[in-house]
Short mmCIF file of C-alpha atoms and ligand atoms in Angstrom, two decimals:
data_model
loop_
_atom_site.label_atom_id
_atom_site.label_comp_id
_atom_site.label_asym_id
_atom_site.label_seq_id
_atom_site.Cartn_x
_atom_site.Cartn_y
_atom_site.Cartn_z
CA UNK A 1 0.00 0.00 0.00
CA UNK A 2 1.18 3.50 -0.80
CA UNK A 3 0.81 7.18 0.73
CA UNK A 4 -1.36 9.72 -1.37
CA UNK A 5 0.13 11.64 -3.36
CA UNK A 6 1.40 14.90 -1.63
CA UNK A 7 1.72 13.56 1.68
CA UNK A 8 4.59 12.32 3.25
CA UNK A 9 6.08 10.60 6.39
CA UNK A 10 8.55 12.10 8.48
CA UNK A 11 10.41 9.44 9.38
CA UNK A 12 12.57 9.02 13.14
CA UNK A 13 15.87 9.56 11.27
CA UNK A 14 15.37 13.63 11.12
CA UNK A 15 12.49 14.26 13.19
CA UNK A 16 15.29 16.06 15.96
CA UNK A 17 15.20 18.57 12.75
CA UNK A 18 11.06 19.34 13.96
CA UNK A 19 11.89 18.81 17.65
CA UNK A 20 14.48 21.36 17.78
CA UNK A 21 12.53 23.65 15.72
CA UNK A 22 9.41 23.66 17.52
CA UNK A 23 11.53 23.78 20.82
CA UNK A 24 12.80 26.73 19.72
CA UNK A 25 9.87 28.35 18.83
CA UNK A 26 7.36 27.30 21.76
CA UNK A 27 10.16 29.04 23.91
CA UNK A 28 10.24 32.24 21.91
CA UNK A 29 7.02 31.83 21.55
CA UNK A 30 6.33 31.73 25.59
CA UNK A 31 8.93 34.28 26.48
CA UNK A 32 7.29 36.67 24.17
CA UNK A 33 3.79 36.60 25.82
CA UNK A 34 1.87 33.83 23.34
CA UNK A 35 -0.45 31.03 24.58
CA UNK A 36 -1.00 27.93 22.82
CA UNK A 37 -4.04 27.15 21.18
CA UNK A 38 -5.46 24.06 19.64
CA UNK A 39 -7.87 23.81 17.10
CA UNK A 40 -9.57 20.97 14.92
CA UNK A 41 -8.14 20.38 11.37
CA UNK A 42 -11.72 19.92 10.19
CA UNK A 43 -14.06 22.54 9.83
CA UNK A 44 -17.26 23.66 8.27
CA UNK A 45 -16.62 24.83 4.63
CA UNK A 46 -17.65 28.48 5.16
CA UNK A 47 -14.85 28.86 7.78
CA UNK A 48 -12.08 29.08 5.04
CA UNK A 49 -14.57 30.39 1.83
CA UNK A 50 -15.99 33.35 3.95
CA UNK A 51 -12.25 34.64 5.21
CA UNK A 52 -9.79 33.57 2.83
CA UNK A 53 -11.68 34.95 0.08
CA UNK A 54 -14.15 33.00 -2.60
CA UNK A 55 -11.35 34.00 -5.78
CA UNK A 56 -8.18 32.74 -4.30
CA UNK A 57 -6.26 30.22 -5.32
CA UNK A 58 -6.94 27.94 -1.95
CA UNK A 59 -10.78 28.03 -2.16
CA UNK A 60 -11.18 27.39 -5.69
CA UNK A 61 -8.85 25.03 -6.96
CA UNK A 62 -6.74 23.74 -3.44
CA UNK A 63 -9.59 22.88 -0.33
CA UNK A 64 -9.96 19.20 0.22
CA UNK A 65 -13.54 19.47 0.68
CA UNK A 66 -16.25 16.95 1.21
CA UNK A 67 -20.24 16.44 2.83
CA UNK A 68 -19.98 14.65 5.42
CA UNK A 69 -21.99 11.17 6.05
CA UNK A 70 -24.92 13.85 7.06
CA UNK A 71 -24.54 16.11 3.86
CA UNK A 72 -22.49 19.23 5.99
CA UNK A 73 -20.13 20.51 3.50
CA UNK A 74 -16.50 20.11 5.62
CA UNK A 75 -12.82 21.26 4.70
CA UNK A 76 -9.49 19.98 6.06
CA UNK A 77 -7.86 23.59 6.63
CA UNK A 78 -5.67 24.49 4.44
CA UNK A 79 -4.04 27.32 7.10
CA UNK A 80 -5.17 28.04 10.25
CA UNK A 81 -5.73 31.77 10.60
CA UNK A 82 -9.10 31.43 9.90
CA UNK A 83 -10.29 28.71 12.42
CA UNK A 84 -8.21 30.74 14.64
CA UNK A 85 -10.63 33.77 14.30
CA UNK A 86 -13.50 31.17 14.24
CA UNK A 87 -12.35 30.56 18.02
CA UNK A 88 -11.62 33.89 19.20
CA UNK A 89 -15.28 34.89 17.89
CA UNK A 90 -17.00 31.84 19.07
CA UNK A 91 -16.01 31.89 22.26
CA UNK A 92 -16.56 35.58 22.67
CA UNK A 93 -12.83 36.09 24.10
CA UNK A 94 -12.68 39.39 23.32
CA UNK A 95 -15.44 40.47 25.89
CA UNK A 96 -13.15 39.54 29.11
CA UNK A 97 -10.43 40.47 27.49
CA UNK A 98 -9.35 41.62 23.62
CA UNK A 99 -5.81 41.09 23.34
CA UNK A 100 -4.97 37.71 22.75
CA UNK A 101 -1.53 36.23 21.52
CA UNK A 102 -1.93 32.71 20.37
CA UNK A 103 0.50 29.76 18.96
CA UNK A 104 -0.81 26.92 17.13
CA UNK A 105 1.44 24.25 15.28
CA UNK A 106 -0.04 21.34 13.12
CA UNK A 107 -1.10 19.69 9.66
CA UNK A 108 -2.59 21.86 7.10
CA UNK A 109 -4.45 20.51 3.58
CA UNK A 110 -3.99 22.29 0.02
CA UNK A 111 -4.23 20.30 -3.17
CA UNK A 112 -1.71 21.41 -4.85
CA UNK A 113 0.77 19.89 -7.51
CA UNK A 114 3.48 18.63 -5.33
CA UNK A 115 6.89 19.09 -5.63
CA UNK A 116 10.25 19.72 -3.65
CA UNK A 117 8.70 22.05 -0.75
CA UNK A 118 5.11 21.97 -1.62
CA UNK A 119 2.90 18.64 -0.29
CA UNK A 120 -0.64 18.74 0.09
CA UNK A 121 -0.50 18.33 3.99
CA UNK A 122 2.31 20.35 5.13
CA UNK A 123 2.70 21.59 8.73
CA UNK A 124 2.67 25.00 9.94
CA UNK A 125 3.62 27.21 12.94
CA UNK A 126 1.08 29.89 13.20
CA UNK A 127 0.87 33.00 15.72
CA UNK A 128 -1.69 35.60 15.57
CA UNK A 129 -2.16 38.73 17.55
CA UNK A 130 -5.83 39.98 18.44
CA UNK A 131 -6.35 43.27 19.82
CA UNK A 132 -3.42 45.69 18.56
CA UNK A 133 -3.89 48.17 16.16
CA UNK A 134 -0.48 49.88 16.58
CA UNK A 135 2.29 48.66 14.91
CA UNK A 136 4.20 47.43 17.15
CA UNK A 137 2.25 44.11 16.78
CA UNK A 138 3.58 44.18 13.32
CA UNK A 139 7.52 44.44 14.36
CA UNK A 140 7.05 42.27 17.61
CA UNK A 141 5.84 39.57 15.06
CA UNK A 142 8.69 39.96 12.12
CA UNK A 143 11.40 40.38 14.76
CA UNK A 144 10.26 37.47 16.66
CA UNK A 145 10.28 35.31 13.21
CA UNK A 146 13.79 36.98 12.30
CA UNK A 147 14.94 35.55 15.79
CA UNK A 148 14.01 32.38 15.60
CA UNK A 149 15.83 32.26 12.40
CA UNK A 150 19.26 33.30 13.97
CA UNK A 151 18.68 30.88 16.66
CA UNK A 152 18.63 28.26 14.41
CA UNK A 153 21.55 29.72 12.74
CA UNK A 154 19.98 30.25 9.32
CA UNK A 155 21.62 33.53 7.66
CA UNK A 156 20.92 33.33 3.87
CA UNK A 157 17.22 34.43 4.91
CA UNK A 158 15.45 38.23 3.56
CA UNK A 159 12.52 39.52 5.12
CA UNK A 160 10.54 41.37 2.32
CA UNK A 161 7.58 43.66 3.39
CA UNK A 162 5.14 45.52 1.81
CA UNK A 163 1.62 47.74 2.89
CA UNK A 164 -1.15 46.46 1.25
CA UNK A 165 -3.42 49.58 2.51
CA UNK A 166 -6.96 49.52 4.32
CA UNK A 167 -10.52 50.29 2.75
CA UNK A 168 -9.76 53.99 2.79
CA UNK A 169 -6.66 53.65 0.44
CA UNK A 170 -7.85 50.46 -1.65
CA UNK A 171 -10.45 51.95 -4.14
CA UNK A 172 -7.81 54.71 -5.99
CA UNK A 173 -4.99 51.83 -6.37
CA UNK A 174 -7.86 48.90 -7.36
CA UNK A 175 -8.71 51.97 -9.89
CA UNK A 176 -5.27 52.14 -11.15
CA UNK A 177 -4.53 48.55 -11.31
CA UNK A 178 -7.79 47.92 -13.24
CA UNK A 179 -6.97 50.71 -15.57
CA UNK A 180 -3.59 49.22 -16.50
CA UNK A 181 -4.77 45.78 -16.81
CA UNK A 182 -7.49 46.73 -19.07
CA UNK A 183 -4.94 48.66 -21.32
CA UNK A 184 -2.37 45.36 -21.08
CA UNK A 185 -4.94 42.60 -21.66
CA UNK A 186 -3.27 41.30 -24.36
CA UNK A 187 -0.04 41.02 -23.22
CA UNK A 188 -1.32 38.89 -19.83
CA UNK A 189 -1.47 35.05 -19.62
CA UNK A 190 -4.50 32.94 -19.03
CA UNK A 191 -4.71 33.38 -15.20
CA UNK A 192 -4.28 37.05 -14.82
CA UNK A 193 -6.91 37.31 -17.45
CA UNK A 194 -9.33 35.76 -15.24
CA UNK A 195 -7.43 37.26 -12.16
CA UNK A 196 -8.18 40.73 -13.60
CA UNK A 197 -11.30 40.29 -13.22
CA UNK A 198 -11.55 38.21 -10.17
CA UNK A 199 -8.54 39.14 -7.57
CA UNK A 200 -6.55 41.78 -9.80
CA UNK A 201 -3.98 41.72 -6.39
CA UNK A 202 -3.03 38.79 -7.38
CA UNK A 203 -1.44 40.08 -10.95
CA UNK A 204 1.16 41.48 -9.42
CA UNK A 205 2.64 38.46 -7.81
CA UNK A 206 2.04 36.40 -11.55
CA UNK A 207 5.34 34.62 -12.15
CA UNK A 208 4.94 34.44 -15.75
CA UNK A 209 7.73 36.16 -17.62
CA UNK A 210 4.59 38.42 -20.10
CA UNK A 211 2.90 39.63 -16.80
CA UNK A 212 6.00 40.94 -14.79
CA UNK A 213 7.18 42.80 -18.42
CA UNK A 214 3.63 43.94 -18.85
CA UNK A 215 2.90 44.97 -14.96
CA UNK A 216 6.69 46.36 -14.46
CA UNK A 217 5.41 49.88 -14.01
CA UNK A 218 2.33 48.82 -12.22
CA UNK A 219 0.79 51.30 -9.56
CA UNK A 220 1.33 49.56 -6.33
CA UNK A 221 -0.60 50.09 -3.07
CA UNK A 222 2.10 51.65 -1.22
CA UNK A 223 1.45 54.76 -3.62
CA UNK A 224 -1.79 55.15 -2.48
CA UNK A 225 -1.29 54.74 0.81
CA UNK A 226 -3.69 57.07 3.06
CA UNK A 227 -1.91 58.94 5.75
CA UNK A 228 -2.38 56.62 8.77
CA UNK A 229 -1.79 53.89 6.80
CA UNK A 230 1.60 55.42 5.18
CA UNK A 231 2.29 56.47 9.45
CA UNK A 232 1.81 52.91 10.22
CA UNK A 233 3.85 51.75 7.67
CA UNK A 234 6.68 54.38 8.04
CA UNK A 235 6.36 53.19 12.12
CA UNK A 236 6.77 49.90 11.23
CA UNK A 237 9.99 50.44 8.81
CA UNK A 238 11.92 52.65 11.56
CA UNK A 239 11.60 50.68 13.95
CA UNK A 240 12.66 47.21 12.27
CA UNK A 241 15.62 49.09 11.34
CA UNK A 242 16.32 50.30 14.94
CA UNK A 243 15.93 46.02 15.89
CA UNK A 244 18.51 45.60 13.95
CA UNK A 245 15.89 43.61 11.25
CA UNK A 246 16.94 44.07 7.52
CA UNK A 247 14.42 43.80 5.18
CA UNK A 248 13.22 44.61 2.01
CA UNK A 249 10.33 46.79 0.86
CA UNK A 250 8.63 44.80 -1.76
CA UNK A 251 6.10 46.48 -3.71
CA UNK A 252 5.12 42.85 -5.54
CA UNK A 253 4.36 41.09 -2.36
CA UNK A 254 0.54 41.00 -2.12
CA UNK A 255 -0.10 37.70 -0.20
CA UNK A 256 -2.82 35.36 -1.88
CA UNK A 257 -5.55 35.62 0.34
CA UNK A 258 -8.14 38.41 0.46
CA UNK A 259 -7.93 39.30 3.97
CA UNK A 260 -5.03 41.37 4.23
CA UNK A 261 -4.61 44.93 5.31
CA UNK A 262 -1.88 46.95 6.02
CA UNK A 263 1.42 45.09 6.44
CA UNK A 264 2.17 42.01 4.39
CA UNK A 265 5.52 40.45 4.88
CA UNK A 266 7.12 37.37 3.74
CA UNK A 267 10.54 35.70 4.90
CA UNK A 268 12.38 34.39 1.39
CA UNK A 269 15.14 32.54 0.84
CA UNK A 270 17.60 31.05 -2.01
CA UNK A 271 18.47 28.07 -0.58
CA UNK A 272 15.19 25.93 -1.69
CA UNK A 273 14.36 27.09 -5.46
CA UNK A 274 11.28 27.96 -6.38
CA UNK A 275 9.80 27.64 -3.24
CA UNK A 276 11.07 30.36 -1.91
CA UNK A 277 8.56 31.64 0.87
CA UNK A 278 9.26 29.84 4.59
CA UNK A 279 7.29 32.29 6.16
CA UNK A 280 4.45 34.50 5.66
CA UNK A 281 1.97 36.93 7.33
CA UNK A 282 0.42 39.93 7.50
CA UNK A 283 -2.39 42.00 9.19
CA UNK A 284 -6.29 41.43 8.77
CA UNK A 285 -8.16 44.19 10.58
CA UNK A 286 -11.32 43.31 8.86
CA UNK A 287 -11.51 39.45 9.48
CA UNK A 288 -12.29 39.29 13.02
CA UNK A 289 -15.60 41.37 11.93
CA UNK A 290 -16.17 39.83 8.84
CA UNK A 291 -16.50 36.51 10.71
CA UNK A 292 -19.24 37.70 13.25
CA UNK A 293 -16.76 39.37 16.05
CA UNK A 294 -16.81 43.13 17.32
CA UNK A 295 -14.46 45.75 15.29
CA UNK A 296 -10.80 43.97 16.97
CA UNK A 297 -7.37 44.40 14.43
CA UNK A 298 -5.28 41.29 14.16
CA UNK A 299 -2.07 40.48 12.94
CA UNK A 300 -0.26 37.02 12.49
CA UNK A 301 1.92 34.77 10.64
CA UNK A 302 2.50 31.07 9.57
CA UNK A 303 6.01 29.49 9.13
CA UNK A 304 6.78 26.56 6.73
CA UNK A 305 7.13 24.14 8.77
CA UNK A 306 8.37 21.40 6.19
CA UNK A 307 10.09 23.99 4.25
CA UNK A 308 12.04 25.69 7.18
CA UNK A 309 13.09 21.96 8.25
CA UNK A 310 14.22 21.89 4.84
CA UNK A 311 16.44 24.75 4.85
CA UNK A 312 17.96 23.45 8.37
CA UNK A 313 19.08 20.37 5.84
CA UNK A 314 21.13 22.44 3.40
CA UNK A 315 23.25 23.82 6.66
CA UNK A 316 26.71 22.06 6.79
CA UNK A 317 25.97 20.79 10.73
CA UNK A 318 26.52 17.21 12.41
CA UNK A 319 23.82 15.09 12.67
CA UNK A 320 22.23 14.59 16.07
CA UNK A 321 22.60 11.04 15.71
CA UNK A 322 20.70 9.30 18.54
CA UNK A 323 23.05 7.17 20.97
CA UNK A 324 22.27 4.77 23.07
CA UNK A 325 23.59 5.10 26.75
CA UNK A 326 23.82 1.61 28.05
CA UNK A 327 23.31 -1.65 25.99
CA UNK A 328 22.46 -4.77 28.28
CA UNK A 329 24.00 -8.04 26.68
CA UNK A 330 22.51 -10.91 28.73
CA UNK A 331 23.23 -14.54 27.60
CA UNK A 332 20.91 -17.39 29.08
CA UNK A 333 17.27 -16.92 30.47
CA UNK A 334 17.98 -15.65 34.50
CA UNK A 335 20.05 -12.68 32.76
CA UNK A 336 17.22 -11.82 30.34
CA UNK A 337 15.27 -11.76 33.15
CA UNK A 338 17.51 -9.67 35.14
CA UNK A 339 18.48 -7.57 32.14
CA UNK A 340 14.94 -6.76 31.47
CA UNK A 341 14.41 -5.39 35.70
CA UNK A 342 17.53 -3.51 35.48
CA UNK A 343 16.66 -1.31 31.74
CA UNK A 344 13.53 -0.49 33.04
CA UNK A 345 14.80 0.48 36.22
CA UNK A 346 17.72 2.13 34.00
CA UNK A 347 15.18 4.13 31.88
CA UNK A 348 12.88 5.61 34.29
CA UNK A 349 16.04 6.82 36.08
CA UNK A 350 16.57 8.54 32.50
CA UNK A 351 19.20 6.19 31.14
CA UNK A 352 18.53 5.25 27.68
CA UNK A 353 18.84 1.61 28.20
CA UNK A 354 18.25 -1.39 25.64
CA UNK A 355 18.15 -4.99 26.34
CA UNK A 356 18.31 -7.68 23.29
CA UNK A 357 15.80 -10.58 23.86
CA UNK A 358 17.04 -12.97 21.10
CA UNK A 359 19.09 -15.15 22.98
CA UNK A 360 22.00 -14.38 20.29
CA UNK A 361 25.58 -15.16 20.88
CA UNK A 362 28.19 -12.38 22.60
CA UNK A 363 29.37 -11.77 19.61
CA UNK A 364 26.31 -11.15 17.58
CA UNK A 365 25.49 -8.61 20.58
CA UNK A 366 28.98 -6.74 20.33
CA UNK A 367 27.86 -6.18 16.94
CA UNK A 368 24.43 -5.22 17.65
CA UNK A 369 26.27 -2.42 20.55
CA UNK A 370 27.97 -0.51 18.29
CA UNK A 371 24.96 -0.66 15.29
CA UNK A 372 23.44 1.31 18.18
CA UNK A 373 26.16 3.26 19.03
CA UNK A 374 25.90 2.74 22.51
CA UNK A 375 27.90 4.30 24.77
CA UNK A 376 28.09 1.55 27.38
CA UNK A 377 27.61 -2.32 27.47
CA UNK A 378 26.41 -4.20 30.37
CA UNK A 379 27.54 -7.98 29.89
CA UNK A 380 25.47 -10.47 32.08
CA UNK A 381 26.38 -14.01 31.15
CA UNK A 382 25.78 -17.66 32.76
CA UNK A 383 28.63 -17.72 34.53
CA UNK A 384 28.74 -13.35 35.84
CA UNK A 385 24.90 -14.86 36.83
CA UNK A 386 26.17 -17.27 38.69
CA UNK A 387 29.23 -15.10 40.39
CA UNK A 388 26.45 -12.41 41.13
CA UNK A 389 28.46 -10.13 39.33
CA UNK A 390 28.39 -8.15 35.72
CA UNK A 391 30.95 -6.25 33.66
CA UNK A 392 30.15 -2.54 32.96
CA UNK A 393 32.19 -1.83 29.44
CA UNK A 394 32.83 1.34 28.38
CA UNK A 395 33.00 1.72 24.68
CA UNK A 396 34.72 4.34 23.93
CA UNK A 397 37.75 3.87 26.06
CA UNK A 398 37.19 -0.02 26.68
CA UNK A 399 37.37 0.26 30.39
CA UNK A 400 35.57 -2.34 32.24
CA UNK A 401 34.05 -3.18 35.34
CA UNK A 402 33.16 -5.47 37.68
CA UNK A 403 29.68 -4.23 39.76
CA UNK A 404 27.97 -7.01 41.81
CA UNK A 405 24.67 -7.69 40.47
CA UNK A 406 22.41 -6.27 43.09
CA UNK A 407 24.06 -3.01 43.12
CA UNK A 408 23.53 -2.73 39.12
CA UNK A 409 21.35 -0.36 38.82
CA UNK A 410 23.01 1.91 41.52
CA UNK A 411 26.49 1.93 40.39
CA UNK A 412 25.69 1.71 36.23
CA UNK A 413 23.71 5.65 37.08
CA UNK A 414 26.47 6.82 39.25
CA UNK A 415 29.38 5.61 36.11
CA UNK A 416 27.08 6.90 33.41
CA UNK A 417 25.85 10.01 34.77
CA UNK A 418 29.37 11.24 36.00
CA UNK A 419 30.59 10.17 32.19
CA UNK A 420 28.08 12.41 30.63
P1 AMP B 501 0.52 30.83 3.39
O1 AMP B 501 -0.49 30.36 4.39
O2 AMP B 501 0.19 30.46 1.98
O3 AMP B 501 0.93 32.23 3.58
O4 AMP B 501 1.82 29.98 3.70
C1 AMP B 501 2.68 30.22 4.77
C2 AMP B 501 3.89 29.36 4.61
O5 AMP B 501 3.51 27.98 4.61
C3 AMP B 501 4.59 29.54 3.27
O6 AMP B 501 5.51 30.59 3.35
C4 AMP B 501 5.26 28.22 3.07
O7 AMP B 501 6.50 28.18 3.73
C5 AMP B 501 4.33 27.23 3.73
N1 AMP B 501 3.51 26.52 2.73
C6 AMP B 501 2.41 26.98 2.08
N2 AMP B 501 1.92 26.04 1.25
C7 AMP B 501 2.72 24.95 1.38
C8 AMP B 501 2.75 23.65 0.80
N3 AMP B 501 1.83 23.24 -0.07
N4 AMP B 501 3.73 22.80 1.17
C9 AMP B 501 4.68 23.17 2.07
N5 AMP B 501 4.69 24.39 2.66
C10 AMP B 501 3.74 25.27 2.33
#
């Protein structure tokens, strides 16, 4: 039997790659203020169609959507912003208290043609802000992201940010865009054809080669910028720069969904291809309304998490290969036994103890030691049994021994622990 297409295992050998990450994170994550939240992967259809917007890319072509055995129409999320807002406004959190900074890492679902970096369920690390209008939300969240990335040690990584206006400033740049698109139709391929009529935003991000000669001198919504939202976004430059947070201002970086306002930003880099993106956000001060809440701004992002892993990979760094502290070769039955007391005994004292039930021969256990690079070996055969007594081997510098057999336990910590 084989996986579906798209999705993937992530098998033992680099999952340390996810564990470090997401250590890393949930500890940024908690020292800068931000609760975890969990939320289903399932959810009524309308969750994603009413925010994300009904001409994006996502709803239309990506949702894995399907009635359920009762006819509801139900959607494995393909991000997680939106159930997100779904909770905040469901549970009326707002009332006791507005500002709410939430974490959420897990499996989303796009259909999408798969390929090095893009799988059709892909894991993200999300964090939203509710309840800030200024725009400090905006830097805490880039500079957080930028952060992370250094503690990892990833350098070849850009930040690229752009202002994507609010309903004051939209109207006179959709105006603009329309005009030009209309004059360029015949120089624009299939999809920003449709888009032009549909989502014209999303012309400006077109990869194809006739579209970015066509749109080159394309009005973009930073020149039509109202003055709060050119304040904000001036606010929001400065004080990256004072963090210490290069970026770039990118006038093409619209974000595919419709809920954006204000500050989009994207983290980029060169070390995966075309996949580029490994993290993305922005600010949606109409969503939290839109889905049935009170007037409340928001602001979040959602890391890569596949992708980001991905990146770690192309870093020149060891392996964290997982060792094994203490190996327990027992030959004959009354050692198995005993060998089988002593790991468990071993392990919940936090000793990363194996025992090998086969009855194989010394030697095939020797072998099977250093296969799992263990770091000790514990030999209990007949005649150590029989003496009451056990060798303690240590592999590295071959020093050995002898520990009477009912002090095993004791004495194997006390070696181990004051090796480590
Ligand atoms: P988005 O929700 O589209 O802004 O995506 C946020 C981040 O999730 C992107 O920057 C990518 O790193 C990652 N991402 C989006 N789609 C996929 C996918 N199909 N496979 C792997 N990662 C993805």
């Amino acid at each position: 039997m084989q996986i579906i297409r798209g999705f993937r295992d992530i098998l033992p050998d680099n999952i340390w790659i996810w564990q470090k990450i997401e250590r890393e994170a949930v500890k940024l994550f908690k020292d800068f203020g931000f609760n975890e939240i969990r939320l289903p992967i399932l959810e009524k259809t309308e969750v994603f169609a009413r925010s994300i917007g009904e001409v994006t890319d996502i709803v239309e072509k990506e949702m894995y959507t399907f009635p359920d055995r009762k006819g509801d129409k139900l959607t494995l999320r393909p991000e997680a912003t939106a159930s997100m807002v779904r909770s905040y406004v469901q549970h009326k959190m707002y009332a006791s208290d507005p500002i709410r900074k939430f974490f959420t890492i897990g499996p989303m679902f796009r259909r999408e043609r798969p390929q090095k970096g893009r799988y059709r369920q892909f894991y993200q690390i999300d964090a939203e802000i509710f309840g800030i209008a200024a725009p400090y939300a905006d830097t805490s969240l880039i500079f957080l992201l930028n952060e992370l990335f250094k503690r990892l040690g990833l350098k070849d990584l850009t930040a690229h940010i752009n202002s994507l206006g609010c309903p004051d400033c939209r109207p006179d740049f959709q105006k603009a865009l329309l005009d030009l698109l209309e004059s360029k139709k015949d120089e624009l391929c299939v999809n920003c054809l449709r888009r032009k009529d549909t989502n014209p935003l999303r012309t400006l991000d077109c990869k194809a080669p006739q579209c970015r000669a066509a749109l080159k001198d394309a009005p973009s919504t930073i020149d039509f910028l109202c003055d709060e939202c050119k304040e904000h976004f001036a606010i929001v430059k400065k004080t990256l720069r004072q963090q210490g947070v290069e970026f770039i201002e990118d006038k093409t970086l619209v974000r595919g969904l419709d809920y954006y306002t204000r500050t989009a930003f994207e983290i980029q880099t060169r070390s995966l291809g075309a996949q580029s993106a490994v993290a993305g956000g922005g600010r949606y001060d109409l969503l939290v309304k839109e889905m049935g809440g009170p007037d409340i701004p928001a602001i979040g992002f959602a890391i890569g998490f596949d992708r980001l892993v991905e990146v770690m990979e192309t870093l020149d760094k060891k392996v964290e290969k997982e060792t094994l502290d203490l190996f327990i070769i027992a030959i004959g039955k009354p050692a198995v036994k005993a060998g089988y007391l002593w790991s468990t005994n071993l392990n919940l004292q936090g000793i990363r103890t194996e025992v090998d039930y086969r009855g194989k021969s010394l030697k095939a256990l020797m072998k099977r030691a250093d296969k799992l690079s263990a770091r000790y070996v514990l030999i209990a055969g007949e005649k150590e049994i029989k003496e009451k007594t056990c060798i303690l081997r240590n592999m590295e510098t071959r020093e050995q021994v002898v520990i009477e057999s009912d002090k095993i336990v004791q004495e194997t910590i006390k070696i181990i622990k004051n090796n480590n």
